[in-house]
CSV table of C-alpha atoms in Angstrom, one decimal:
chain,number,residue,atom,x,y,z
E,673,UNK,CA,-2.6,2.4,-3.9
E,674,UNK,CA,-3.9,5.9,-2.9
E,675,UNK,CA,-3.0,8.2,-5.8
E,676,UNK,CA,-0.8,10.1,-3.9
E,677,UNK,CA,1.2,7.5,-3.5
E,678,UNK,CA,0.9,6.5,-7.1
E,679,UNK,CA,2.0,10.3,-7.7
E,680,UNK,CA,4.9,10.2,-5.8
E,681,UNK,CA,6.7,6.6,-7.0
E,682,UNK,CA,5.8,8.1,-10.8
E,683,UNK,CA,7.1,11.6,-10.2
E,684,UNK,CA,9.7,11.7,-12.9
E,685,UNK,CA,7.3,10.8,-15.5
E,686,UNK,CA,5.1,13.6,-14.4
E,687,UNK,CA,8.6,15.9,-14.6
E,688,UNK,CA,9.2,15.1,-18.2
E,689,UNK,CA,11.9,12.6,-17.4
E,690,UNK,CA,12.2,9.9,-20.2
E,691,UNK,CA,11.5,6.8,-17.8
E,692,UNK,CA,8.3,5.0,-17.8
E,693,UNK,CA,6.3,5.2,-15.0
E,694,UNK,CA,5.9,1.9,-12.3
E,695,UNK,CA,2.9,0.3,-14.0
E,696,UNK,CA,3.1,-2.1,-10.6
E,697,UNK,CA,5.0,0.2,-7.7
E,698,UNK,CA,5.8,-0.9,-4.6
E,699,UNK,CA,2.4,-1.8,-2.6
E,700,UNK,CA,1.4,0.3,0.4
E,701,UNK,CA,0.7,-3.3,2.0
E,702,UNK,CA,1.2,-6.9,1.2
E,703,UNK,CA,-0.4,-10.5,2.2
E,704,UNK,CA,-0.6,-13.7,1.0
E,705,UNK,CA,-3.2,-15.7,0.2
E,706,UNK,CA,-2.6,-18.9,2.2
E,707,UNK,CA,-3.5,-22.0,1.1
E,708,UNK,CA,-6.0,-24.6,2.7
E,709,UNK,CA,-3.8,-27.7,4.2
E,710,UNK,CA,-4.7,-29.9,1.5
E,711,UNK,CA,-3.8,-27.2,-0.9
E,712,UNK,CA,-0.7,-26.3,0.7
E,713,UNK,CA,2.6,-27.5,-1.3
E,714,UNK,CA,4.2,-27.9,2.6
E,715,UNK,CA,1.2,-28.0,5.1
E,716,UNK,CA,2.8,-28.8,7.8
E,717,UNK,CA,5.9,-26.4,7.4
E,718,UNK,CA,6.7,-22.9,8.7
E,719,UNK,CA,6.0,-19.3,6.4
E,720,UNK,CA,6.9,-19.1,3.6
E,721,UNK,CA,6.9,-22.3,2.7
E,722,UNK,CA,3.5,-22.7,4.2
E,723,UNK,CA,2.1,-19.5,1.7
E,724,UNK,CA,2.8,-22.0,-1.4
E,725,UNK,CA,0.0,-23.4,-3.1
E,726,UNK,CA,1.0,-27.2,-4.9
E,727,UNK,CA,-0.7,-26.9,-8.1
E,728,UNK,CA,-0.3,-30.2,-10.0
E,729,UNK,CA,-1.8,-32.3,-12.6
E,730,UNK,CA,-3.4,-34.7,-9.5
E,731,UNK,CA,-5.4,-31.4,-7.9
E,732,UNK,CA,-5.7,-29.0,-9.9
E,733,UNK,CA,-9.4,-28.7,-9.6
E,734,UNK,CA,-9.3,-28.9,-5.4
E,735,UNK,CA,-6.6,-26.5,-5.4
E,736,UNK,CA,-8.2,-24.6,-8.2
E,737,UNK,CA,-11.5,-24.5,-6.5
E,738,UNK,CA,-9.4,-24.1,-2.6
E,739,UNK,CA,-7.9,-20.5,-4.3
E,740,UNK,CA,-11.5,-19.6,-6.0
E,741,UNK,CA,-12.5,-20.0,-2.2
E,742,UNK,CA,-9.8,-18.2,-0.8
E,743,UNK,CA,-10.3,-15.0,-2.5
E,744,UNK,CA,-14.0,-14.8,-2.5
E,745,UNK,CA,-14.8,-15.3,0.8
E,746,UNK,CA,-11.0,-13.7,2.2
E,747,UNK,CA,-9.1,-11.7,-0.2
E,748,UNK,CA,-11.3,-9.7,-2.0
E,749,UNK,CA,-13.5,-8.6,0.8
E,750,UNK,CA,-10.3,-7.7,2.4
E,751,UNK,CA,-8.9,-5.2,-0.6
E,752,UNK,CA,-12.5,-4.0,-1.1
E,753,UNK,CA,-12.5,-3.2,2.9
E,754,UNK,CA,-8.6,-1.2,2.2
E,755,UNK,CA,-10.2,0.7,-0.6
E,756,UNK,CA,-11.0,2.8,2.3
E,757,UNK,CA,-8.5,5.7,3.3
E,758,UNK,CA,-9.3,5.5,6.7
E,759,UNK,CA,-9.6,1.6,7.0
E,760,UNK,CA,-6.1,1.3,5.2
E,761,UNK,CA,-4.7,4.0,7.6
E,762,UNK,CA,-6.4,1.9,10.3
E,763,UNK,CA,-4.6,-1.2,9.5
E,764,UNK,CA,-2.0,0.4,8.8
E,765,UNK,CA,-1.4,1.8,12.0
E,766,UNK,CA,-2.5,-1.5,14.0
E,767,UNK,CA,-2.8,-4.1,11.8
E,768,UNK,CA,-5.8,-6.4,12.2
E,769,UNK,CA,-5.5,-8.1,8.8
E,770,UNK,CA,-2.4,-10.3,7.9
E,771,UNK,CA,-0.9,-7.8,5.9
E,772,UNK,CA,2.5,-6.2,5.8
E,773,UNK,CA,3.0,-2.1,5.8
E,774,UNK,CA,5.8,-1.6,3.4
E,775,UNK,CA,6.0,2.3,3.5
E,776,UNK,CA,6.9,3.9,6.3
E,777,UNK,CA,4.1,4.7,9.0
E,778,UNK,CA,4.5,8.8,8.8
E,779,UNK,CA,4.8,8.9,4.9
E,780,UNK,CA,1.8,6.7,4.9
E,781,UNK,CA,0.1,8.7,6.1
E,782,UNK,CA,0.8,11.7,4.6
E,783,UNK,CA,-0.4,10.2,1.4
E,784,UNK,CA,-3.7,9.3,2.9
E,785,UNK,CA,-4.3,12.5,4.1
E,786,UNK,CA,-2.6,14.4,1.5
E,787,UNK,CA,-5.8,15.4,-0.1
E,788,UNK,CA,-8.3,16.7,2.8
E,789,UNK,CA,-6.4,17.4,6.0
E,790,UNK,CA,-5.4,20.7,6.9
E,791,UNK,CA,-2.1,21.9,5.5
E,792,UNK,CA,-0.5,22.3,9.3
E,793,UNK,CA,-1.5,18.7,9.9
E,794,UNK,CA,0.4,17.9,6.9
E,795,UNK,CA,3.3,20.0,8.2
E,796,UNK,CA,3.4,18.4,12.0
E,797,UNK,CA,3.9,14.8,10.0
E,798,UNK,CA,6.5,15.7,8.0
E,799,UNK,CA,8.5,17.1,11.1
E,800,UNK,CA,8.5,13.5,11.2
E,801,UNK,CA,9.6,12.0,8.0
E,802,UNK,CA,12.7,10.4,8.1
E,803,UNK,CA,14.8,11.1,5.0
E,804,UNK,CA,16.2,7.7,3.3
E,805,UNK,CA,18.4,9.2,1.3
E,806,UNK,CA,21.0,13.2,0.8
E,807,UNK,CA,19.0,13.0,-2.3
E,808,UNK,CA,15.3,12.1,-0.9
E,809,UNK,CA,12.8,14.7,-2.0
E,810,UNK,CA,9.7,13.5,-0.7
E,811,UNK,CA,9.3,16.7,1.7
E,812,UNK,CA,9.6,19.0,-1.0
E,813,UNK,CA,7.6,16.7,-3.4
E,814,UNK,CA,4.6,16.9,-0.5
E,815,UNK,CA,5.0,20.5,0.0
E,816,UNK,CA,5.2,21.4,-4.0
E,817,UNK,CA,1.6,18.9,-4.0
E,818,UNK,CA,0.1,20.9,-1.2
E,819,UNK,CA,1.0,24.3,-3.0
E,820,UNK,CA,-0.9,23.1,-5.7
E,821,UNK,CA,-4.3,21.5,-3.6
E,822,UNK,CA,-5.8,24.8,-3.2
E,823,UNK,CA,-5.6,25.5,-7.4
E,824,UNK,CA,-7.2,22.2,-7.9
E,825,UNK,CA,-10.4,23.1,-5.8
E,826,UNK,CA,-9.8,21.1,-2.9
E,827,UNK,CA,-9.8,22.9,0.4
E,828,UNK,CA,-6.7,23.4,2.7
């Protein structure tokens, strides 16, 4: 979660508002980690179903040892590669991972590039931005943060 995201889904906290911020927000991008066939709770049947791993008394050591697997050699090199602003942008924009954006594209971007790209880049995106709500203050949120960059030493 790039911490201008984090920012933005915890901005009433930051406002004084009572509410506790998201400890677990919504996730810039989803997967799965998809278990082996003999693993699998329904192998042979279509997503999502297929995504569910059968943990029982009988296998719980394969399936144990299948997930151990699973995020060593798959999962975790694949977060550590998103750790990344520009990879996560990357896949983001053309996704080569199995993954699921779940912000929009031009707000996504806005809070990769929030911190180091020149303020009229910032600008020409949110031109952009499509409003989800009367109420939706994310343009005004993004231009009160970029008023703010240059006091905080980073460059425009």
């Amino acid at each position: 979660m790039p911490a201008p995201y984090w920012e933005w889904i915890n901005r009433h906290a930051a406002d004084g508002d009572s509410r506790a911020p998201v400890a677990f927000g919504p996730a810039v991008l989803s997967g799965e980690v998809i278990p082996p066939p003999h693993a699998a709770h329904a192998p042979d049947a279509g997503m999502p179903f297929r995504a569910r791993w059968a943990l029982r008394a009988d296998n719980g050591l394969v399936c144990g040892e299948a997930l151990a697997t699973a995020l060593h050699d798959d999962t975790v090199p694949q977060i550590v590669h998103l750790l990344d602003r520009s990879n996560l942008l990357r896949e983001c924009r053309r996704p080569a991972l199995p993954v699921v954006r779940r912000v929009p594209l031009t707000r996504l971007e806005i809070f990769l590039r929030l911190d180091e790209a020149p303020v009229e880049e910032i600008e020409s995106l949110l031109a952009d931005v499509q409003l989800t709500s009367p109420g939706d203050q994310f343009i005004t949120w993004t231009r009160r943060r970029l008023s703010t960059r240059n006091g905080s030493g980073l460059e425009a």
